[in-house]
mmCIF file of C-alpha atoms and ligand atoms in Angstrom:
data_model
loop_
_atom_site.group_PDB
_atom_site.id
_atom_site.type_symbol
_atom_site.label_atom_id
_atom_site.label_comp_id
_atom_site.label_asym_id
_atom_site.label_seq_id
_atom_site.Cartn_x
_atom_site.Cartn_y
_atom_site.Cartn_z
ATOM 1 C CA MET U 12 -107.586 -16.141 -76.832
ATOM 2 C CA ASN U 13 -103.889 -16.889 -76.482
ATOM 3 C CA VAL U 14 -101.090 -14.410 -76.966
ATOM 4 C CA LEU U 15 -97.313 -14.816 -77.062
ATOM 5 C CA ILE U 16 -95.088 -11.900 -75.986
ATOM 6 C CA THR U 17 -91.517 -12.706 -76.973
ATOM 7 C CA ARG U 18 -89.664 -10.616 -74.331
ATOM 8 C CA LYS U 19 -90.434 -8.636 -71.202
ATOM 9 C CA ILE U 20 -91.428 -5.178 -72.414
ATOM 10 C CA PRO U 21 -92.518 -2.267 -70.163
ATOM 11 C CA SER U 22 -95.368 -3.648 -68.052
ATOM 12 C CA ILE U 23 -98.006 -1.117 -69.092
ATOM 13 C CA GLY U 24 -98.712 -2.936 -72.358
ATOM 14 C CA ILE U 25 -98.390 -6.430 -70.881
ATOM 15 C CA LYS U 26 -101.007 -5.617 -68.208
ATOM 16 C CA LYS U 27 -103.407 -4.387 -70.850
ATOM 17 C CA VAL U 28 -103.099 -7.613 -72.839
ATOM 18 C CA GLU U 29 -103.217 -9.824 -69.719
ATOM 19 C CA LYS U 30 -106.557 -8.302 -68.708
ATOM 20 C CA ARG U 31 -108.140 -9.801 -71.799
ATOM 21 C CA TYR U 32 -106.226 -12.882 -72.889
ATOM 22 C CA ASP U 33 -104.077 -15.785 -71.735
ATOM 23 C CA VAL U 34 -100.569 -14.516 -72.157
ATOM 24 C CA GLU U 35 -97.305 -16.429 -72.377
ATOM 25 C CA ILE U 36 -94.238 -14.219 -71.930
ATOM 26 C CA ASN U 37 -90.664 -15.250 -72.556
ATOM 27 C CA GLN U 38 -89.173 -14.454 -69.131
ATOM 28 C CA ARG U 39 -85.562 -14.980 -70.207
ATOM 29 C CA ALA U 40 -83.248 -12.034 -70.804
ATOM 30 C CA ARG U 41 -82.581 -13.270 -74.315
ATOM 31 C CA ASN U 42 -84.464 -13.642 -77.548
ATOM 32 C CA LEU U 43 -86.299 -16.862 -78.282
ATOM 33 C CA ARG U 44 -84.409 -19.124 -80.629
ATOM 34 C CA LYS U 45 -86.112 -19.924 -83.906
ATOM 35 C CA ASP U 46 -87.147 -23.418 -82.727
ATOM 36 C CA GLU U 47 -88.583 -21.968 -79.511
ATOM 37 C CA LEU U 48 -90.495 -19.321 -81.416
ATOM 38 C CA ILE U 49 -91.919 -21.945 -83.768
ATOM 39 C CA GLU U 50 -92.992 -24.106 -80.818
ATOM 40 C CA LYS U 51 -94.505 -21.273 -78.785
ATOM 41 C CA VAL U 52 -96.405 -19.573 -81.602
ATOM 42 C CA LYS U 53 -98.519 -22.708 -82.117
ATOM 43 C CA GLU U 54 -102.136 -22.219 -80.971
ATOM 44 C CA LYS U 55 -101.562 -18.505 -80.391
ATOM 45 C CA ASP U 56 -104.042 -15.971 -81.754
ATOM 46 C CA GLY U 57 -101.746 -13.000 -81.275
ATOM 47 C CA LEU U 58 -97.989 -12.473 -81.354
ATOM 48 C CA LEU U 59 -96.351 -9.411 -79.825
ATOM 49 C CA CYS U 60 -92.725 -9.483 -80.974
ATOM 50 C CA LEU U 61 -89.581 -7.376 -81.127
ATOM 51 C CA LEU U 62 -87.418 -6.188 -83.989
ATOM 52 C CA THR U 63 -84.904 -8.824 -82.852
ATOM 53 C CA ASP U 64 -87.336 -11.654 -83.651
ATOM 54 C CA THR U 65 -87.225 -12.909 -87.214
ATOM 55 C CA ILE U 66 -90.793 -13.633 -88.195
ATOM 56 C CA ASP U 67 -90.325 -15.510 -91.445
ATOM 57 C CA GLN U 68 -92.433 -17.926 -93.490
ATOM 58 C CA GLU U 69 -91.632 -20.848 -91.161
ATOM 59 C CA VAL U 70 -92.771 -18.994 -88.043
ATOM 60 C CA ILE U 71 -95.871 -17.767 -89.847
ATOM 61 C CA ASP U 72 -96.668 -21.323 -91.023
ATOM 62 C CA ALA U 73 -96.304 -22.564 -87.436
ATOM 63 C CA GLY U 74 -98.722 -19.900 -86.178
ATOM 64 C CA GLU U 75 -101.755 -21.448 -87.830
ATOM 65 C CA ASP U 76 -104.178 -19.574 -85.549
ATOM 66 C CA LEU U 77 -102.387 -16.225 -85.697
ATOM 67 C CA LYS U 78 -104.505 -13.207 -86.519
ATOM 68 C CA VAL U 79 -102.042 -10.492 -85.656
ATOM 69 C CA ILE U 80 -98.295 -9.889 -85.463
ATOM 70 C CA SER U 81 -97.803 -6.746 -83.402
ATOM 71 C CA ASN U 82 -94.236 -5.469 -83.713
ATOM 72 C CA PHE U 83 -92.793 -3.535 -80.778
ATOM 73 C CA ALA U 84 -90.959 -1.176 -83.173
ATOM 74 C CA VAL U 85 -91.601 1.248 -85.979
ATOM 75 C CA GLY U 86 -89.371 -0.706 -88.395
ATOM 76 C CA TYR U 87 -90.765 -4.064 -89.478
ATOM 77 C CA ASP U 88 -87.961 -5.430 -91.669
ATOM 78 C CA ASN U 89 -87.800 -8.403 -89.254
ATOM 79 C CA ILE U 90 -91.181 -9.613 -90.508
ATOM 80 C CA ASP U 91 -91.987 -11.260 -93.820
ATOM 81 C CA VAL U 92 -95.005 -9.014 -94.362
ATOM 82 C CA ASP U 93 -95.886 -10.646 -97.703
ATOM 83 C CA ALA U 94 -96.035 -14.066 -96.062
ATOM 84 C CA ALA U 95 -98.195 -12.662 -93.249
ATOM 85 C CA THR U 96 -100.511 -10.993 -95.764
ATOM 86 C CA ARG U 97 -100.869 -14.247 -97.731
ATOM 87 C CA ALA U 98 -101.772 -15.990 -94.488
ATOM 88 C CA GLY U 99 -104.345 -13.271 -93.690
ATOM 89 C CA ILE U 100 -102.416 -12.085 -90.629
ATOM 90 C CA ALA U 101 -102.455 -8.384 -89.736
ATOM 91 C CA VAL U 102 -99.043 -6.795 -89.109
ATOM 92 C CA THR U 103 -98.852 -3.661 -86.952
ATOM 93 C CA ASN U 104 -96.075 -1.336 -85.739
ATOM 94 C CA THR U 105 -95.508 1.551 -83.314
ATOM 95 C CA PRO U 106 -94.693 4.815 -85.108
ATOM 96 C CA GLY U 107 -95.132 8.220 -83.476
ATOM 97 C CA VAL U 108 -94.246 7.452 -79.869
ATOM 98 C CA LEU U 109 -90.535 7.090 -80.613
ATOM 99 C CA THR U 110 -90.130 9.974 -83.054
ATOM 100 C CA GLU U 111 -88.673 12.467 -80.561
ATOM 101 C CA ALA U 112 -86.427 9.916 -78.837
ATOM 102 C CA THR U 113 -84.913 8.772 -82.126
ATOM 103 C CA ALA U 114 -84.512 12.303 -83.462
ATOM 104 C CA GLU U 115 -82.799 13.293 -80.221
ATOM 105 C CA ILE U 116 -80.331 10.396 -80.332
ATOM 106 C CA THR U 117 -79.374 11.550 -83.803
ATOM 107 C CA PHE U 118 -78.156 14.779 -82.235
ATOM 108 C CA ALA U 119 -76.551 12.892 -79.362
ATOM 109 C CA LEU U 120 -74.490 11.028 -81.978
ATOM 110 C CA ILE U 121 -73.781 14.141 -84.037
ATOM 111 C CA LEU U 122 -72.582 16.082 -80.997
ATOM 112 C CA ALA U 123 -70.681 13.148 -79.540
ATOM 113 C CA VAL U 124 -68.703 12.503 -82.705
ATOM 114 C CA ALA U 125 -68.234 16.112 -83.856
ATOM 115 C CA ARG U 126 -67.187 17.350 -80.378
ATOM 116 C CA ASN U 127 -65.116 14.327 -79.318
ATOM 117 C CA ILE U 128 -67.247 13.597 -76.259
ATOM 118 C CA VAL U 129 -66.490 9.883 -76.047
ATOM 119 C CA GLU U 130 -62.799 10.320 -76.781
ATOM 120 C CA GLY U 131 -62.732 13.111 -74.185
ATOM 121 C CA ASP U 132 -64.438 10.918 -71.590
ATOM 122 C CA ARG U 133 -61.809 8.208 -72.106
ATOM 123 C CA PHE U 134 -59.031 10.790 -71.886
ATOM 124 C CA VAL U 135 -60.276 12.123 -68.544
ATOM 125 C CA ARG U 136 -60.831 8.657 -67.060
ATOM 126 C CA GLU U 137 -57.301 7.666 -68.058
ATOM 127 C CA ASP U 138 -56.191 10.625 -65.931
ATOM 128 C CA ARG U 139 -54.549 12.285 -68.903
ATOM 129 C CA PHE U 140 -56.275 15.655 -68.514
ATOM 130 C CA ASP U 141 -53.853 18.090 -66.956
ATOM 131 C CA GLY U 142 -55.468 21.400 -67.715
ATOM 132 C CA TRP U 143 -57.103 23.415 -70.473
ATOM 133 C CA ASP U 144 -55.227 23.156 -73.724
ATOM 134 C CA PRO U 145 -55.800 25.565 -76.625
ATOM 135 C CA THR U 146 -55.534 22.828 -79.237
ATOM 136 C CA LEU U 147 -56.962 19.828 -77.401
ATOM 137 C CA MET U 148 -59.570 17.788 -79.294
ATOM 138 C CA LEU U 149 -60.871 20.467 -81.613
ATOM 139 C CA GLY U 150 -64.076 19.424 -83.294
ATOM 140 C CA HIS U 151 -66.716 20.941 -85.529
ATOM 141 C CA GLU U 152 -69.700 23.099 -84.602
ATOM 142 C CA LEU U 153 -73.174 22.397 -85.892
ATOM 143 C CA HIS U 154 -73.997 26.087 -86.121
ATOM 144 C CA GLY U 155 -74.489 27.209 -89.707
ATOM 145 C CA LYS U 156 -73.590 23.792 -91.129
ATOM 146 C CA THR U 157 -75.574 21.796 -93.664
ATOM 147 C CA LEU U 158 -77.500 18.784 -92.495
ATOM 148 C CA GLY U 159 -78.473 16.262 -95.172
ATOM 149 C CA ILE U 160 -81.432 14.106 -94.183
ATOM 150 C CA ILE U 161 -82.018 10.927 -96.157
ATOM 151 C CA GLY U 162 -85.606 9.851 -95.553
ATOM 152 C CA MET U 163 -87.966 12.616 -94.482
ATOM 153 C CA GLY U 164 -90.573 10.643 -92.561
ATOM 154 C CA ASN U 165 -91.681 11.412 -89.003
ATOM 155 C CA ILE U 166 -88.185 11.040 -87.576
ATOM 156 C CA GLY U 167 -86.437 12.882 -90.418
ATOM 157 C CA CYS U 168 -88.868 15.801 -90.042
ATOM 158 C CA LYS U 169 -88.250 15.977 -86.284
ATOM 159 C CA VAL U 170 -84.476 15.944 -86.888
ATOM 160 C CA ALA U 171 -84.937 18.846 -89.344
ATOM 161 C CA GLU U 172 -86.942 20.813 -86.773
ATOM 162 C CA ILE U 173 -84.430 20.248 -83.973
ATOM 163 C CA SER U 174 -81.601 21.320 -86.305
ATOM 164 C CA GLN U 175 -83.085 24.805 -86.340
ATOM 165 C CA GLY U 176 -81.924 25.214 -82.761
ATOM 166 C CA PHE U 177 -78.402 24.945 -84.172
ATOM 167 C CA ASP U 178 -79.111 27.254 -87.134
ATOM 168 C CA MET U 179 -78.401 24.464 -89.611
ATOM 169 C CA ASN U 180 -79.333 24.469 -93.296
ATOM 170 C CA VAL U 181 -81.341 21.414 -94.242
ATOM 171 C CA LEU U 182 -81.126 19.435 -97.475
ATOM 172 C CA TYR U 183 -83.237 16.326 -97.828
ATOM 173 C CA PHE U 184 -83.717 13.376 -100.127
ATOM 174 C CA ASP U 185 -87.110 11.676 -100.184
ATOM 175 C CA LYS U 186 -89.603 10.459 -102.763
ATOM 176 C CA ILE U 187 -92.309 12.584 -101.183
ATOM 177 C CA PRO U 188 -91.650 16.335 -101.029
ATOM 178 C CA LYS U 189 -92.386 17.960 -97.663
ATOM 179 C CA LYS U 190 -93.673 21.356 -98.778
ATOM 180 C CA GLU U 191 -94.754 22.380 -95.281
ATOM 181 C CA LEU U 192 -91.282 21.775 -93.892
ATOM 182 C CA GLU U 193 -89.733 23.593 -96.837
ATOM 183 C CA GLU U 194 -91.857 26.625 -96.016
ATOM 184 C CA LYS U 195 -91.377 26.370 -92.267
ATOM 185 C CA ILE U 196 -87.593 25.956 -92.073
ATOM 186 C CA GLY U 197 -86.360 26.423 -95.635
ATOM 187 C CA ALA U 198 -85.476 22.731 -96.102
ATOM 188 C CA LYS U 199 -84.485 21.988 -99.698
ATOM 189 C CA SER U 200 -85.357 18.806 -101.568
ATOM 190 C CA VAL U 201 -82.308 17.622 -103.562
ATOM 191 C CA ASN U 202 -81.071 14.495 -105.297
ATOM 192 C CA LEU U 203 -78.855 12.068 -103.402
ATOM 193 C CA ASP U 204 -75.628 13.171 -105.109
ATOM 194 C CA THR U 205 -76.179 16.822 -104.189
ATOM 195 C CA LEU U 206 -77.067 15.895 -100.624
ATOM 196 C CA LEU U 207 -73.941 13.783 -100.233
ATOM 197 C CA SER U 208 -71.582 16.298 -101.782
ATOM 198 C CA GLU U 209 -72.930 19.385 -99.985
ATOM 199 C CA SER U 210 -73.753 18.180 -96.471
ATOM 200 C CA ASP U 211 -71.534 18.483 -93.412
ATOM 201 C CA PHE U 212 -73.667 15.893 -91.605
ATOM 202 C CA VAL U 213 -75.503 13.147 -93.489
ATOM 203 C CA SER U 214 -78.175 11.463 -91.402
ATOM 204 C CA LEU U 215 -80.114 8.348 -92.367
ATOM 205 C CA HIS U 216 -83.803 7.994 -91.530
ATOM 206 C CA VAL U 217 -85.128 5.535 -94.104
ATOM 207 C CA PRO U 218 -86.772 2.196 -93.342
ATOM 208 C CA LEU U 219 -84.916 -0.940 -94.425
ATOM 209 C CA ILE U 220 -86.588 -2.066 -97.639
ATOM 210 C CA PRO U 221 -85.054 -3.545 -100.810
ATOM 211 C CA GLU U 222 -84.463 -0.059 -102.327
ATOM 212 C CA THR U 223 -82.614 1.194 -99.242
ATOM 213 C CA GLU U 224 -80.422 -1.844 -98.577
ATOM 214 C CA LYS U 225 -76.786 -0.677 -98.928
ATOM 215 C CA MET U 226 -78.007 2.576 -100.484
ATOM 216 C CA ILE U 227 -74.916 4.177 -98.930
ATOM 217 C CA GLY U 228 -71.986 2.283 -100.429
ATOM 218 C CA LYS U 229 -68.460 3.083 -101.600
ATOM 219 C CA GLU U 230 -69.585 5.399 -104.402
ATOM 220 C CA GLU U 231 -71.943 7.367 -102.176
ATOM 221 C CA LEU U 232 -69.413 7.635 -99.344
ATOM 222 C CA GLU U 233 -66.799 8.902 -101.783
ATOM 223 C CA LYS U 234 -69.126 11.759 -102.711
ATOM 224 C CA MET U 235 -69.172 13.031 -99.132
ATOM 225 C CA LYS U 236 -66.928 15.934 -98.101
ATOM 226 C CA ASP U 237 -63.745 14.953 -96.301
ATOM 227 C CA ASN U 238 -64.842 16.879 -93.202
ATOM 228 C CA ALA U 239 -68.382 15.428 -93.164
ATOM 229 C CA TYR U 240 -69.919 12.962 -90.734
ATOM 230 C CA LEU U 241 -72.313 10.086 -91.385
ATOM 231 C CA ILE U 242 -74.993 9.327 -88.789
ATOM 232 C CA ASN U 243 -76.996 6.107 -88.835
ATOM 233 C CA ALA U 244 -79.844 5.615 -86.388
ATOM 234 C CA ALA U 245 -81.987 3.790 -88.978
ATOM 235 C CA ARG U 246 -80.832 0.265 -89.837
ATOM 236 C CA GLY U 247 -77.305 -1.091 -90.251
ATOM 237 C CA GLU U 248 -78.056 -2.671 -93.612
ATOM 238 C CA VAL U 249 -78.765 0.733 -95.187
ATOM 239 C CA VAL U 250 -74.988 1.268 -95.244
ATOM 240 C CA ASP U 251 -72.347 -0.967 -96.802
ATOM 241 C CA GLU U 252 -70.431 -1.333 -93.549
ATOM 242 C CA LYS U 253 -67.303 -2.664 -95.215
ATOM 243 C CA ALA U 254 -67.110 0.407 -97.431
ATOM 244 C CA LEU U 255 -67.777 2.672 -94.446
ATOM 245 C CA VAL U 256 -65.025 1.076 -92.348
ATOM 246 C CA LYS U 257 -62.591 1.525 -95.236
ATOM 247 C CA ILE U 258 -63.453 5.167 -95.813
ATOM 248 C CA LEU U 259 -63.222 5.899 -92.075
ATOM 249 C CA LYS U 260 -59.862 4.129 -91.849
ATOM 250 C CA GLU U 261 -58.563 6.191 -94.735
ATOM 251 C CA GLU U 262 -60.002 9.313 -93.050
ATOM 252 C CA LYS U 263 -61.774 10.299 -96.254
ATOM 253 C CA ILE U 264 -64.697 11.495 -94.125
ATOM 254 C CA ALA U 265 -64.411 13.037 -90.656
ATOM 255 C CA GLY U 266 -66.299 10.370 -88.745
ATOM 256 C CA ALA U 267 -69.507 8.515 -88.055
ATOM 257 C CA GLY U 268 -72.084 8.124 -85.313
ATOM 258 C CA ILE U 269 -73.669 4.712 -85.432
ATOM 259 C CA ASP U 270 -76.549 3.214 -83.460
ATOM 260 C CA VAL U 271 -77.443 0.241 -85.691
ATOM 261 C CA TYR U 272 -75.571 -2.664 -87.282
ATOM 262 C CA ALA U 273 -76.146 -5.101 -90.116
ATOM 263 C CA ASN U 274 -75.215 -7.949 -87.810
ATOM 264 C CA GLU U 275 -78.089 -7.323 -85.374
ATOM 265 C CA PRO U 276 -79.381 -9.052 -83.353
ATOM 266 C CA HIS U 277 -75.936 -10.678 -83.089
ATOM 267 C CA GLY U 278 -74.064 -7.595 -81.936
ATOM 268 C CA ALA U 279 -72.298 -4.758 -83.749
ATOM 269 C CA ASN U 280 -69.495 -4.756 -86.305
ATOM 270 C CA PRO U 281 -66.114 -5.355 -84.585
ATOM 271 C CA ASP U 282 -64.332 -3.621 -87.485
ATOM 272 C CA TYR U 283 -65.568 -0.326 -86.029
ATOM 273 C CA TYR U 284 -63.949 -0.947 -82.642
ATOM 274 C CA GLU U 285 -60.456 0.053 -83.731
ATOM 275 C CA LEU U 286 -61.540 3.358 -85.238
ATOM 276 C CA ASP U 287 -61.185 6.577 -83.236
ATOM 277 C CA ASN U 288 -63.399 8.629 -85.526
ATOM 278 C CA VAL U 289 -66.566 6.642 -84.732
ATOM 279 C CA VAL U 290 -69.017 6.848 -81.869
ATOM 280 C CA LEU U 291 -70.956 3.631 -81.355
ATOM 281 C CA ALA U 292 -74.232 3.121 -79.500
ATOM 282 C CA PRO U 293 -76.083 -0.172 -78.911
ATOM 283 C CA HIS U 294 -79.327 0.562 -80.837
ATOM 284 C CA LEU U 295 -80.585 3.138 -78.331
ATOM 285 C CA GLY U 296 -82.735 5.221 -80.705
ATOM 286 C CA SER U 297 -86.006 4.620 -78.880
ATOM 287 C CA ALA U 298 -84.417 3.802 -75.519
ATOM 288 C CA THR U 299 -86.175 6.333 -73.294
ATOM 289 C CA HIS U 300 -88.709 5.570 -70.581
ATOM 290 C CA ARG U 301 -91.371 7.554 -72.414
ATOM 291 C CA ALA U 302 -90.790 6.037 -75.854
ATOM 292 C CA ARG U 303 -90.550 2.435 -74.685
ATOM 293 C CA GLY U 304 -93.646 2.866 -72.471
ATOM 294 C CA GLY U 305 -95.496 4.338 -75.432
ATOM 295 C CA MET U 306 -94.342 1.513 -77.704
ATOM 296 C CA SER U 307 -95.533 -1.041 -75.170
ATOM 297 C CA MET U 308 -98.958 0.605 -74.986
ATOM 298 C CA LYS U 309 -99.242 0.991 -78.766
ATOM 299 C CA ALA U 310 -98.167 -2.591 -79.451
ATOM 300 C CA ALA U 311 -100.769 -3.824 -76.940
ATOM 301 C CA GLU U 312 -103.510 -1.625 -78.385
ATOM 302 C CA ASN U 313 -102.736 -2.676 -81.950
ATOM 303 C CA LEU U 314 -102.833 -6.351 -80.964
ATOM 304 C CA ILE U 315 -106.093 -6.001 -79.022
ATOM 305 C CA ASP U 316 -107.761 -3.998 -81.781
ATOM 306 C CA VAL U 317 -107.120 -6.720 -84.346
ATOM 307 C CA LEU U 318 -108.239 -9.505 -81.997
ATOM 308 C CA GLU U 319 -111.429 -7.519 -81.219
ATOM 309 C CA GLY U 320 -112.143 -7.119 -84.929
ATOM 310 C CA LYS U 321 -111.335 -3.398 -85.016
ATOM 311 C CA GLU U 322 -108.936 -1.592 -87.315
ATOM 312 C CA PRO U 323 -105.728 -0.792 -85.396
ATOM 313 C CA GLU U 324 -104.181 2.664 -85.585
ATOM 314 C CA HIS U 325 -100.945 1.438 -87.162
ATOM 315 C CA MET U 326 -101.455 -1.274 -89.705
ATOM 316 C CA VAL U 327 -98.652 -2.283 -92.062
ATOM 317 C CA ASN U 328 -100.795 -4.435 -94.369
ATOM 318 C CA PRO U 329 -104.312 -2.901 -94.319
ATOM 319 C CA GLU U 330 -105.348 -5.109 -97.255
ATOM 320 C CA VAL U 331 -105.675 -8.001 -94.788
ATOM 321 C CA LEU U 332 -108.519 -6.324 -92.907
ATOM 322 C CA ALA U 333 -110.118 -5.054 -96.104
ATOM 323 C CA SER U 334 -110.478 -8.634 -97.362
ATOM 324 C CA ARG U 335 -112.029 -9.960 -94.102
HETATM 325 C C1 GLV X 418 -86.271 0.771 -83.705
HETATM 326 O O1 GLV X 418 -85.261 0.621 -84.319
HETATM 327 C C2 GLV X 418 -87.573 0.675 -84.260
HETATM 328 O O2 GLV X 418 -87.714 0.345 -85.437
HETATM 329 O O3 GLV X 418 -88.546 0.906 -83.515
#
């Protein structure tokens, strides 16, 4: 069988796939263009792709022999899952292995923005530090503060657990109540308005789906406290970036830590660059050796399982296998 891997991923997964199938890998340090993807997916049985590849109806139509689209990511908003399902193609993803890495970067962003780490780094490098100053770059502690988690899936739950090391109170907004977590750490399920108006840190951990697109807009941002921070390590489109830039410019919230952008895969949002109260990261949520190795392995296993006629561990559209 023939498999297309759209970018060089950690070799552990590639080796696993290469042992079984003929593999074509895009060796360039850039994403395949749409026309290249359409050309290369022809006569392939399996596609292992990244969140930066848009797998739409046209790509799916071109992949007439495709049986599986294995996404090297937990989020799969880059794939037209309905079109894949109609074409009888299994779609898989890689949850679990990146939970800790993504939860940890949430705290990296929280600490960086609330304690002025990036601003401080610039200050030192510019040789402006000339001794301890009692009022220099005062920030906010996490200790005893309220953390509002929007989306209490695997990553949200891990963020809630880590927050206990900082003695934070946890509010959360999710369709599915997490009773166990409520009992374990006293997390409280609340509506979105309460979460926004009572939290000192609001952190987003929802997938990008139609209901979550721009779920944090002007109105929601205006409900936040003026000394609160917004953290987004989910997807850029979950926030109305224009509204966020405006509210940050007007200093109506204290700041933001941002790892994801609506403009991806074509870079970040330049409107953020001028703002001092924002810490920006280049979509590093799962960027650890362990997480990316695990994602590579999982993506390979999911792909192989489908091609071998087995049910993969992480299937986005299980109805496809049920109807085979
Ligand atoms: C990263 O953003 C992922 O969805 O895995």
